[in-house]
mmCIF file of C-alpha atoms in Angstrom:
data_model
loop_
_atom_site.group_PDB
_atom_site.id
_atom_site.type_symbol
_atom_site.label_atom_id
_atom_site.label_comp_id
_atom_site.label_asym_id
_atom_site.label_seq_id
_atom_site.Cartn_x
_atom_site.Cartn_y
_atom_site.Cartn_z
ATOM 1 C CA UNK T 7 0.000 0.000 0.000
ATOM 2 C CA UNK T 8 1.524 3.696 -0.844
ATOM 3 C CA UNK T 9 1.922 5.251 1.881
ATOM 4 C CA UNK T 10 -0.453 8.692 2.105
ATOM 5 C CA UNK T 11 1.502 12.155 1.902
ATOM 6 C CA UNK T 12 0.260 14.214 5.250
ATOM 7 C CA UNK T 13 -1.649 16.775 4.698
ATOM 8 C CA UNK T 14 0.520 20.066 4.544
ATOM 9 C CA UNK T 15 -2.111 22.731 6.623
ATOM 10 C CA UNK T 16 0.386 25.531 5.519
ATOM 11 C CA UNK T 17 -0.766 25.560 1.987
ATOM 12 C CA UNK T 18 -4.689 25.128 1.687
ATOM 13 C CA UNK T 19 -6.066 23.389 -0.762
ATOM 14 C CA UNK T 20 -7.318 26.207 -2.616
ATOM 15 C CA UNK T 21 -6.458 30.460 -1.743
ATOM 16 C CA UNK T 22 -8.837 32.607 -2.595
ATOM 17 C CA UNK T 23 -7.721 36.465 -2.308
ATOM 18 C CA UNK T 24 -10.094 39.433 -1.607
ATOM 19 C CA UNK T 25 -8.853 42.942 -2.625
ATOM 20 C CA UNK T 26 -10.645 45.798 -1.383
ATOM 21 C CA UNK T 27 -10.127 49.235 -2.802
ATOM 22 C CA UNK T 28 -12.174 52.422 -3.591
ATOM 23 C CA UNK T 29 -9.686 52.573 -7.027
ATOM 24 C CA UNK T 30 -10.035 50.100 -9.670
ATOM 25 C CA UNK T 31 -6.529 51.213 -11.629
ATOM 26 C CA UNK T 32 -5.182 49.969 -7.763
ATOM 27 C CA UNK T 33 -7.139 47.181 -7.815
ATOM 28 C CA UNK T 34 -5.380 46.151 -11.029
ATOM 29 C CA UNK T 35 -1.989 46.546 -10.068
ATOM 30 C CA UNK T 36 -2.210 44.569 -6.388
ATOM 31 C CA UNK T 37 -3.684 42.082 -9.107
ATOM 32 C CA UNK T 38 -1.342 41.883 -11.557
ATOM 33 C CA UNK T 39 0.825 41.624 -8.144
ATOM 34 C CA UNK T 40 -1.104 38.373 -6.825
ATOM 35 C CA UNK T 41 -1.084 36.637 -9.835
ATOM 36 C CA UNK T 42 -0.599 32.885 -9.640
ATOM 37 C CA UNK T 43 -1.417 33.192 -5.503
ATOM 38 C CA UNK T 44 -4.459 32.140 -5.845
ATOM 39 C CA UNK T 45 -7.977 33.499 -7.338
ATOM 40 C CA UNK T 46 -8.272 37.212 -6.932
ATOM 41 C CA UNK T 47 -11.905 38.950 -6.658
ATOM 42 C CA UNK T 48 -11.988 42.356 -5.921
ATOM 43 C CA UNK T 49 -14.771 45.049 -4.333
ATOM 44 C CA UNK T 50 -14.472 48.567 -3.522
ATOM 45 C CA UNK T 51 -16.127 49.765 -0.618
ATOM 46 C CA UNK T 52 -15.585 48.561 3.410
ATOM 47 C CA UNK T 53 -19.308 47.034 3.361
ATOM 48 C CA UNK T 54 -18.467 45.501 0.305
ATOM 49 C CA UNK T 55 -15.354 43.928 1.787
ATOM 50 C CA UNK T 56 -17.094 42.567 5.117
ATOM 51 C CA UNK T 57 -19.776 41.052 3.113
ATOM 52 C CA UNK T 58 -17.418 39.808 0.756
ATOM 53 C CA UNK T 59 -15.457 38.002 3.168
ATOM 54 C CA UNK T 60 -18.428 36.687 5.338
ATOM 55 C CA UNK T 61 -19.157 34.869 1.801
ATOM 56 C CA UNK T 62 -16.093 34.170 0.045
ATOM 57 C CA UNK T 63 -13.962 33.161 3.389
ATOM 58 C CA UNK T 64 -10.458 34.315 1.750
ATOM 59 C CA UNK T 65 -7.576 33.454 2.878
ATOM 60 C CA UNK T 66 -5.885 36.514 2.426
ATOM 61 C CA UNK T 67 -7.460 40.229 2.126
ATOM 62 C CA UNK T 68 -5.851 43.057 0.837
ATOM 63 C CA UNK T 69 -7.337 46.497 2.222
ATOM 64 C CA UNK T 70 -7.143 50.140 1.179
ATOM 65 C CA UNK T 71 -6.986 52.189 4.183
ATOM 66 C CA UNK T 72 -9.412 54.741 2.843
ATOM 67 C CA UNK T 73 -12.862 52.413 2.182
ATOM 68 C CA UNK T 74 -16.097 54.769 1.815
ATOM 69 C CA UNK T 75 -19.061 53.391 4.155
ATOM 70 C CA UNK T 76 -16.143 51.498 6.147
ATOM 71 C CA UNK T 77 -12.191 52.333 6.699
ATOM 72 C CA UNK T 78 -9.901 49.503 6.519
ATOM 73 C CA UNK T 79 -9.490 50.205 10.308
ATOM 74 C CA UNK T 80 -13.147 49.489 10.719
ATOM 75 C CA UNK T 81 -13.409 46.293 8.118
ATOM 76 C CA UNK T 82 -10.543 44.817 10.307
ATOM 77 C CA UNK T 83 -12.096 45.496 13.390
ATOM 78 C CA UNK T 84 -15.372 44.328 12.376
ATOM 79 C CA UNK T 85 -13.820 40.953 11.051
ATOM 80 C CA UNK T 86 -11.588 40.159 14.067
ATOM 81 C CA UNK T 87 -15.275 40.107 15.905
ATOM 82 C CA UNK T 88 -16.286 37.143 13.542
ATOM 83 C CA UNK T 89 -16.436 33.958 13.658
ATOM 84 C CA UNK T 90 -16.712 30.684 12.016
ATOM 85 C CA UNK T 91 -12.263 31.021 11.079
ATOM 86 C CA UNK T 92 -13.236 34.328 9.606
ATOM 87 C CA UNK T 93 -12.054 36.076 12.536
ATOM 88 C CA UNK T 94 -8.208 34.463 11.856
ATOM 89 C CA UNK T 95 -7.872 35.543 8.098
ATOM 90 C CA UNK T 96 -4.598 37.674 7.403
ATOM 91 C CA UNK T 97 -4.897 41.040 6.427
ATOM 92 C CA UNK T 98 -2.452 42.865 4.514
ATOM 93 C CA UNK T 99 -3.219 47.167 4.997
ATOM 94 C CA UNK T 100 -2.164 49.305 1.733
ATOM 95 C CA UNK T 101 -2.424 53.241 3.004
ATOM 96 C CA UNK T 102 -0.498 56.183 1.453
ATOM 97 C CA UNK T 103 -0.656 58.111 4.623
ATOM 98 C CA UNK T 104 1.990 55.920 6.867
ATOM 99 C CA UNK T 105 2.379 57.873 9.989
ATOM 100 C CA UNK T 106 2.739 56.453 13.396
ATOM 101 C CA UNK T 107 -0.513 56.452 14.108
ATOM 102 C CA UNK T 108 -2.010 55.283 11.404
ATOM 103 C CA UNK T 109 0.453 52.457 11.385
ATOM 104 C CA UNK T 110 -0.419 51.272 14.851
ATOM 105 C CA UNK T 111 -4.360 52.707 14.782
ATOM 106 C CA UNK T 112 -4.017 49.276 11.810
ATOM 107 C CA UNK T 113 -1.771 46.613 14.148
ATOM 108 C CA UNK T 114 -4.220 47.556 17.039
ATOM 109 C CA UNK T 115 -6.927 46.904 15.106
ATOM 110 C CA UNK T 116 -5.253 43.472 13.988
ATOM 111 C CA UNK T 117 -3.693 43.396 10.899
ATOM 112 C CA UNK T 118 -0.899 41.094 9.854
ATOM 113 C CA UNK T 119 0.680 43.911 7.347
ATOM 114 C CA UNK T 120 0.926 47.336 6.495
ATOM 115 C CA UNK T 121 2.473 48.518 3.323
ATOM 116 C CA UNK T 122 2.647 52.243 2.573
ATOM 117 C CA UNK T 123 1.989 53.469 -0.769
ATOM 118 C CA UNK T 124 3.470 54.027 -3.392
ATOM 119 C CA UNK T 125 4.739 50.379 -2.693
ATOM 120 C CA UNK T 126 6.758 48.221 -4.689
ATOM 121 C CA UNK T 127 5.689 45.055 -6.352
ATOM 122 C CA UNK T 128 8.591 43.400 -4.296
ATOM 123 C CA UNK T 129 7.481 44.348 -1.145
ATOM 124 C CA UNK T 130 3.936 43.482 -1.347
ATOM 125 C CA UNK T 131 4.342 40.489 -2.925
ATOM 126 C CA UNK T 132 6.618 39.257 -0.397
ATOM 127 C CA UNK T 133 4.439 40.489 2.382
ATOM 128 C CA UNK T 134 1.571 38.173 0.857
ATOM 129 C CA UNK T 135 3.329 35.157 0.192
ATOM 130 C CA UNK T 136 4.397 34.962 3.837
ATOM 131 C CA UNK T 137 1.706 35.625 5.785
ATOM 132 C CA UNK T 138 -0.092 32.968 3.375
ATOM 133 C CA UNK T 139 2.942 30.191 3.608
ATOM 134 C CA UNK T 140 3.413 31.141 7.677
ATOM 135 C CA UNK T 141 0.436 31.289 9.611
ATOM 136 C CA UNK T 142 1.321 33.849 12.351
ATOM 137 C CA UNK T 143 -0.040 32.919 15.646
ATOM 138 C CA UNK T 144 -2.818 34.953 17.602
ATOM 139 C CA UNK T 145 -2.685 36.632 20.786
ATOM 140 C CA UNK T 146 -5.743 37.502 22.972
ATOM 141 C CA UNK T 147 -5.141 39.831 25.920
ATOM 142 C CA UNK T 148 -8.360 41.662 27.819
ATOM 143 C CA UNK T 149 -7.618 44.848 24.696
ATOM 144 C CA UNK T 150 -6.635 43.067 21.841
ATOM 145 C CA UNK T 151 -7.247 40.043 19.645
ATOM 146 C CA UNK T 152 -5.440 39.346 16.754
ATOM 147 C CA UNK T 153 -1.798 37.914 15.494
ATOM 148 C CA UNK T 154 0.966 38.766 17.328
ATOM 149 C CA UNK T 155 2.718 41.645 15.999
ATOM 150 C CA UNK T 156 6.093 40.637 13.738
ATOM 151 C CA UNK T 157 8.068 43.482 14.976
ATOM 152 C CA UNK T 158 9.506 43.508 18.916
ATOM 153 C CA UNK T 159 9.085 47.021 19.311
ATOM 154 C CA UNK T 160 5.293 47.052 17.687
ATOM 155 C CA UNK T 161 4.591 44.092 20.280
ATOM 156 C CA UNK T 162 5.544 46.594 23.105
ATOM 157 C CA UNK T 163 3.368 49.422 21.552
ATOM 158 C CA UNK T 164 0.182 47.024 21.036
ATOM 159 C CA UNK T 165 0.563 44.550 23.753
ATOM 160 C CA UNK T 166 2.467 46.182 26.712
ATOM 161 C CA UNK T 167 4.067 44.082 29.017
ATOM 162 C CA UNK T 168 2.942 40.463 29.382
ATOM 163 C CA UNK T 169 3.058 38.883 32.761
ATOM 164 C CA UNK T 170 1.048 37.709 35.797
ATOM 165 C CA UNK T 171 -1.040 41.348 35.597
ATOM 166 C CA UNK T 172 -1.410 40.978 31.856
ATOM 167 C CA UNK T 173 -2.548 37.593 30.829
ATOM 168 C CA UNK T 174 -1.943 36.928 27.042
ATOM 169 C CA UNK T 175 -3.113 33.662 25.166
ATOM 170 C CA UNK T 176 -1.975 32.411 21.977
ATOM 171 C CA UNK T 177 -3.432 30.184 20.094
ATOM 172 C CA UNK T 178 -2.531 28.545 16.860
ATOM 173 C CA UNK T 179 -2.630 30.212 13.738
ATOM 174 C CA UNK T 180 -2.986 26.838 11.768
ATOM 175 C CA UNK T 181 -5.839 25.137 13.582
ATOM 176 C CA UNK T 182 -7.026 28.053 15.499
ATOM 177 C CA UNK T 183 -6.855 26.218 18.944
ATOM 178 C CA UNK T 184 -4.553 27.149 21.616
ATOM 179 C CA UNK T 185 -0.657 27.080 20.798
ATOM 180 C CA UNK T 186 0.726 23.989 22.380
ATOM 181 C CA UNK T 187 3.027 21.767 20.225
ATOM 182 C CA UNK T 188 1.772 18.744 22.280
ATOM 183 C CA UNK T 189 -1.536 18.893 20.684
ATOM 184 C CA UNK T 190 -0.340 20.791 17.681
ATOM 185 C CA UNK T 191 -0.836 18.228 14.365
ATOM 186 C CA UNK T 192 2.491 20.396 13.008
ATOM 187 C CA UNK T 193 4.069 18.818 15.957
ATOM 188 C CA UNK T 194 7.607 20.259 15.889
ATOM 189 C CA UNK T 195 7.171 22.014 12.617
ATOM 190 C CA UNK T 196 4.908 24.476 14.783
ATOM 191 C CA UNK T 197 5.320 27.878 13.691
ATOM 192 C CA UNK T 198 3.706 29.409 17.210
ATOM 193 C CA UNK T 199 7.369 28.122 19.118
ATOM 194 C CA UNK T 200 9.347 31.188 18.136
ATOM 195 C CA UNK T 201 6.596 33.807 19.578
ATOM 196 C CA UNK T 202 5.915 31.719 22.681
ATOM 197 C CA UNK T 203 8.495 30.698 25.855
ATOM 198 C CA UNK T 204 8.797 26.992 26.258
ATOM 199 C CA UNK T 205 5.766 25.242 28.377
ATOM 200 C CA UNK T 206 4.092 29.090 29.064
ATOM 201 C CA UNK T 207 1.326 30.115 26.848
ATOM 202 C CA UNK T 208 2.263 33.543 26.842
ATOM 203 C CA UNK T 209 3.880 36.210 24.338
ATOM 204 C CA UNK T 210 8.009 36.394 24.165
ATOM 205 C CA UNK T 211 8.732 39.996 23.745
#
């Protein structure tokens, strides 16, 4: 009998993108950017990208900061309260106004990226490709839900310290249940093991 290859949860079967953006000549080129990722729809307003999502279930979305009806602040917000997975879908955050704020107003709000415009094909095409071939572990803490920032400093900023006053779970960006490799089907291939401290389920900043 063959023996059955196991079943590689990095890479879904199938990736379907979403790209929201009020601009459809932008919409083209983060297109032309995804190609061969994985199906690309696109919509153009922050309603548009909820409802999208609620229906297509991406996994990945690509958001303009500046969505009529709905920011991209507000779609991301809105989406880390879903549920059904929904809630764990990487976002990738395209502004052209990248000022402090603004960049951590978008981490806050949970977002795995944020690429300020005018960005290069390199750059956001990288940015994709990982958070899609990487899952990035969550964190929950009582203020914010959402995957744990990929810079040390930006942990600081969103997540303050971590410790016996501030409580911080993580759980699994792969199967979405909490981040122990002992119950992890990756096993030692975990990705979660180089955000967490051995045997504590809380954040390593």
């Amino acid at each position: 009998m063959a023996k059955s290859n196991p079943l590689n949860l990095h890479q879904p079967a199938s990736t379907t993108i979403l790209v929201a953006d009020e601009q459809s000549f932008s919409r083209r080129i983060i297109r032309s950017v995804l190609t061969g990722l994985g199906r690309v729809t696109e919509c153009r307003t922050g309603f548009d990208a909820v409802e999208s999502a609620e229906q297509l279930r991406p996994s990945l979305i690509v958001l303009g900061m500046n969505l009529s009806g709905l920011d991209g602040v507000e779609v991301t917000q809105m989406l880390r309260r879903a549920d059904g997975g929904l809630e764990f879908t990487p976002i990738i955050m395209i502004s052209g106004y990248p000022t402090r704020a603004s960049v951590l107003g978008a981490v806050t709000a949970g977002v795995h990226e944020y690429v300020a415009r005018p960005f290069s094909t390199k750059t956001l095409r990288s940015r994709a490709e990982s958070v899609l071939a990487m899952p990035r572990p969550f964190v929950r803490t009582r203020v914010y839900f959402g995957p744990v920032p990929r810079a040390k400093t930006v942990r600081r900023e969103v997540l303050g310290k971590v410790g016996e006053e501030s409580f911080a779970s993580m759980i699994c960006g792969v199967h979405h249940a909490r981040a122990d490799q002992a119950h992890c089907p990756l096993g030692v291939n975990c990705l979660c093991q180089s955000y967490i401290r051995p045997s504590k389920d809380i954040v390593e900043l």
